[in-house]
CSV table of C-alpha atoms in Angstrom, one decimal:
chain,number,residue,atom,x,y,z
A,10,UNK,CA,53.2,61.1,-11.0
A,11,UNK,CA,52.8,57.7,-12.7
A,12,UNK,CA,53.6,57.7,-16.4
A,13,UNK,CA,53.2,54.7,-18.6
A,14,UNK,CA,54.6,54.1,-22.1
A,15,UNK,CA,52.7,51.7,-24.2
A,16,UNK,CA,53.1,50.3,-27.7
A,17,UNK,CA,53.6,47.2,-29.8
A,18,UNK,CA,56.8,45.3,-29.5
A,19,UNK,CA,59.6,47.2,-31.2
A,20,UNK,CA,58.0,50.6,-30.7
A,21,UNK,CA,61.0,51.9,-28.7
A,22,UNK,CA,59.5,52.0,-25.2
A,23,UNK,CA,62.7,50.8,-23.4
A,24,UNK,CA,64.9,53.3,-25.2
A,25,UNK,CA,62.5,56.2,-24.6
A,26,UNK,CA,62.0,55.4,-21.0
A,27,UNK,CA,65.8,55.6,-20.4
A,28,UNK,CA,65.9,59.0,-22.2
A,29,UNK,CA,62.9,60.2,-20.3
A,30,UNK,CA,64.5,59.2,-17.0
A,31,UNK,CA,67.7,61.0,-17.9
A,32,UNK,CA,65.8,64.2,-18.8
A,33,UNK,CA,63.6,64.1,-15.7
A,34,UNK,CA,66.7,63.7,-13.5
A,35,UNK,CA,68.3,66.7,-15.2
A,36,UNK,CA,65.1,68.6,-14.4
A,37,UNK,CA,65.6,67.7,-10.7
A,38,UNK,CA,63.1,64.9,-10.3
A,39,UNK,CA,63.8,61.5,-8.8
A,40,UNK,CA,62.6,58.7,-11.0
A,41,UNK,CA,61.7,55.1,-10.5
A,42,UNK,CA,61.5,52.9,-13.6
A,43,UNK,CA,59.3,49.8,-13.6
A,44,UNK,CA,58.3,47.4,-16.3
A,45,UNK,CA,55.8,44.6,-16.9
A,46,UNK,CA,56.4,41.8,-16.4
A,47,UNK,CA,58.6,42.6,-13.4
A,48,UNK,CA,61.6,40.7,-12.1
A,49,UNK,CA,59.5,38.9,-9.5
A,50,UNK,CA,59.0,35.2,-9.6
A,51,UNK,CA,55.7,35.7,-11.3
A,52,UNK,CA,57.3,38.1,-13.9
A,53,UNK,CA,60.1,35.6,-14.6
A,54,UNK,CA,57.4,32.9,-15.2
A,55,UNK,CA,55.6,35.2,-17.6
A,56,UNK,CA,58.8,35.9,-19.6
A,57,UNK,CA,59.4,32.2,-20.0
A,58,UNK,CA,55.8,31.6,-21.1
A,59,UNK,CA,55.9,34.4,-23.6
A,60,UNK,CA,58.5,32.4,-25.6
A,61,UNK,CA,56.2,29.4,-25.9
A,62,UNK,CA,55.0,28.8,-29.4
A,63,UNK,CA,51.4,28.5,-28.1
A,64,UNK,CA,51.5,31.8,-26.3
A,65,UNK,CA,49.0,33.4,-28.6
A,66,UNK,CA,46.4,30.7,-28.0
A,67,UNK,CA,43.2,31.8,-26.2
A,68,UNK,CA,43.5,29.7,-23.0
A,69,UNK,CA,47.2,30.5,-22.9
A,70,UNK,CA,46.4,34.2,-23.2
A,71,UNK,CA,43.9,34.0,-20.3
A,72,UNK,CA,46.5,32.3,-18.1
A,73,UNK,CA,49.0,35.1,-19.0
A,74,UNK,CA,46.4,37.7,-18.2
A,75,UNK,CA,45.9,36.3,-14.8
A,76,UNK,CA,49.6,36.1,-14.2
A,77,UNK,CA,50.1,39.7,-15.4
A,78,UNK,CA,47.4,40.8,-13.0
A,79,UNK,CA,49.1,39.1,-10.1
A,80,UNK,CA,52.5,40.5,-11.1
A,81,UNK,CA,50.9,44.0,-11.3
A,82,UNK,CA,49.6,43.7,-7.8
A,83,UNK,CA,53.1,43.0,-6.5
A,84,UNK,CA,54.3,46.2,-8.2
A,85,UNK,CA,51.5,48.4,-6.8
A,86,UNK,CA,53.2,48.9,-3.4
A,87,UNK,CA,56.4,49.9,-5.0
A,88,UNK,CA,54.7,52.5,-7.3
A,89,UNK,CA,52.6,54.0,-4.4
A,90,UNK,CA,55.7,54.2,-2.1
A,91,UNK,CA,57.7,55.9,-4.9
A,92,UNK,CA,54.9,58.4,-5.5
A,93,UNK,CA,54.5,59.2,-1.8
A,94,UNK,CA,58.2,59.9,-1.6
A,95,UNK,CA,57.9,62.4,-4.5
A,96,UNK,CA,59.3,60.3,-7.3
A,97,UNK,CA,58.0,60.2,-10.8
A,98,UNK,CA,57.3,56.6,-11.8
A,99,UNK,CA,57.8,55.6,-15.4
A,100,UNK,CA,56.5,52.2,-16.5
A,101,UNK,CA,57.2,50.1,-19.5
A,102,UNK,CA,53.6,48.9,-20.0
A,103,UNK,CA,50.7,48.7,-17.6
A,104,UNK,CA,47.3,47.0,-17.5
A,105,UNK,CA,46.4,48.5,-20.8
A,106,UNK,CA,48.7,46.0,-22.4
A,107,UNK,CA,46.6,43.2,-21.1
A,108,UNK,CA,43.5,44.9,-22.4
A,109,UNK,CA,44.8,45.0,-26.0
A,110,UNK,CA,46.4,41.6,-26.0
A,111,UNK,CA,43.1,39.8,-25.0
A,112,UNK,CA,40.3,38.9,-27.4
A,113,UNK,CA,37.7,39.6,-24.7
A,114,UNK,CA,39.1,42.2,-22.4
A,115,UNK,CA,35.9,43.0,-20.5
A,116,UNK,CA,36.8,40.6,-17.6
A,117,UNK,CA,40.2,42.2,-17.3
A,118,UNK,CA,38.8,45.5,-16.0
A,119,UNK,CA,37.3,43.7,-13.1
A,120,UNK,CA,40.5,41.6,-12.6
A,121,UNK,CA,42.6,44.7,-12.5
A,122,UNK,CA,40.3,46.9,-10.5
A,123,UNK,CA,42.8,47.3,-7.6
A,124,UNK,CA,45.7,48.4,-9.7
A,125,UNK,CA,46.7,52.0,-10.0
A,126,UNK,CA,45.8,53.7,-13.2
A,127,UNK,CA,48.6,55.8,-14.7
A,128,UNK,CA,48.3,59.6,-14.5
A,129,UNK,CA,49.5,59.7,-18.1
A,130,UNK,CA,49.7,57.1,-20.9
A,131,UNK,CA,51.9,57.7,-23.9
A,132,UNK,CA,51.3,55.4,-26.8
A,133,UNK,CA,54.3,55.0,-29.1
A,134,UNK,CA,52.6,54.2,-32.4
A,135,UNK,CA,54.7,52.4,-35.0
A,136,UNK,CA,54.0,50.7,-38.3
A,137,UNK,CA,54.2,46.9,-38.0
A,138,UNK,CA,56.9,46.4,-40.7
A,139,UNK,CA,59.3,48.7,-38.8
A,140,UNK,CA,58.4,47.0,-35.5
A,141,UNK,CA,59.2,43.6,-36.9
A,142,UNK,CA,62.6,44.8,-38.1
A,143,UNK,CA,63.4,46.0,-34.5
A,144,UNK,CA,62.2,42.8,-32.8
A,145,UNK,CA,64.4,39.8,-32.0
A,146,UNK,CA,61.7,37.3,-33.1
A,147,UNK,CA,61.9,35.3,-29.9
A,148,UNK,CA,58.3,36.0,-28.7
A,149,UNK,CA,55.3,34.3,-30.2
A,150,UNK,CA,53.7,37.8,-30.5
A,151,UNK,CA,56.3,39.1,-32.9
A,152,UNK,CA,54.5,38.3,-36.2
A,153,UNK,CA,52.8,40.6,-38.6
A,154,UNK,CA,49.2,39.6,-38.4
A,155,UNK,CA,49.2,39.6,-34.6
A,156,UNK,CA,51.0,42.9,-34.2
A,157,UNK,CA,48.7,44.6,-36.7
A,158,UNK,CA,45.7,43.5,-34.6
A,159,UNK,CA,47.4,44.7,-31.4
A,160,UNK,CA,48.3,48.1,-33.0
A,161,UNK,CA,44.7,48.7,-34.0
A,162,UNK,CA,43.5,47.8,-30.5
A,163,UNK,CA,46.0,50.2,-29.0
A,164,UNK,CA,44.8,53.0,-31.3
A,165,UNK,CA,41.2,52.3,-30.5
A,166,UNK,CA,42.0,52.3,-26.8
A,167,UNK,CA,43.9,55.6,-27.2
A,168,UNK,CA,40.8,57.2,-28.9
A,169,UNK,CA,38.6,56.1,-26.0
A,170,UNK,CA,41.0,57.3,-23.3
A,171,UNK,CA,43.2,60.3,-22.8
A,172,UNK,CA,46.3,58.7,-24.2
A,173,UNK,CA,49.0,60.8,-25.9
A,174,UNK,CA,49.9,59.2,-29.2
A,175,UNK,CA,53.4,59.8,-30.4
A,176,UNK,CA,54.6,58.8,-33.9
A,177,UNK,CA,57.3,56.2,-33.2
A,178,UNK,CA,58.3,56.0,-36.9
A,179,UNK,CA,60.4,59.1,-36.3
A,180,UNK,CA,64.0,59.1,-35.2
A,181,UNK,CA,64.9,58.5,-31.5
A,182,UNK,CA,65.6,62.2,-30.8
A,183,UNK,CA,62.4,63.4,-32.4
A,184,UNK,CA,60.3,60.9,-30.5
A,185,UNK,CA,62.1,62.0,-27.2
A,186,UNK,CA,61.3,65.6,-27.9
A,187,UNK,CA,57.7,64.8,-28.7
A,188,UNK,CA,57.4,63.0,-25.3
A,189,UNK,CA,59.0,65.9,-23.5
A,190,UNK,CA,56.5,68.3,-25.1
A,191,UNK,CA,53.6,66.2,-23.7
A,192,UNK,CA,55.1,65.8,-20.2
A,193,UNK,CA,56.4,69.3,-19.7
A,194,UNK,CA,53.0,71.0,-19.0
A,195,UNK,CA,52.2,68.2,-16.5
A,196,UNK,CA,55.3,68.6,-14.4
A,197,UNK,CA,55.4,72.4,-14.5
A,198,UNK,CA,59.0,72.8,-15.4
A,199,UNK,CA,62.0,71.9,-17.6
A,200,UNK,CA,61.3,72.1,-21.3
């Protein structure tokens, strides 16, 4: 099973992924955590570019989308191998992030047509004011107007797809319990 957690910056994806991994391990599952961008050469370049003040510009965004697609393809073999060995893969973001961060995402579906679609997407929805308080402010994307636009795009994407939307304004433990309630029926054990 391939599970992806999505959400705006500061929504708690990293924290919840660690808690989810711990819980799944206690349930007897082997887990592989992945994240986008990865630690590959491409992923490191993306991280560097995300800190550029011009990172929200349209051409810059298209370049990032292309790099994310390449980075994602590097990750596909790892995800497929983990699944074949019976592991549950938990991802911090997937190609849906590229979809919401682009002004014209239509071309991204074609660009990402070879990547694996997660079996389950959990959107951690958080109000922008709280998200900004949680962010370190180093990325160009961590500003109110931009995050509001991205949050709306995530919610729209969730309505069009079978995403599970979790209220990330709650406390860490409540969010974790809400995620477990969504996943438990899919894995067939451990509530």
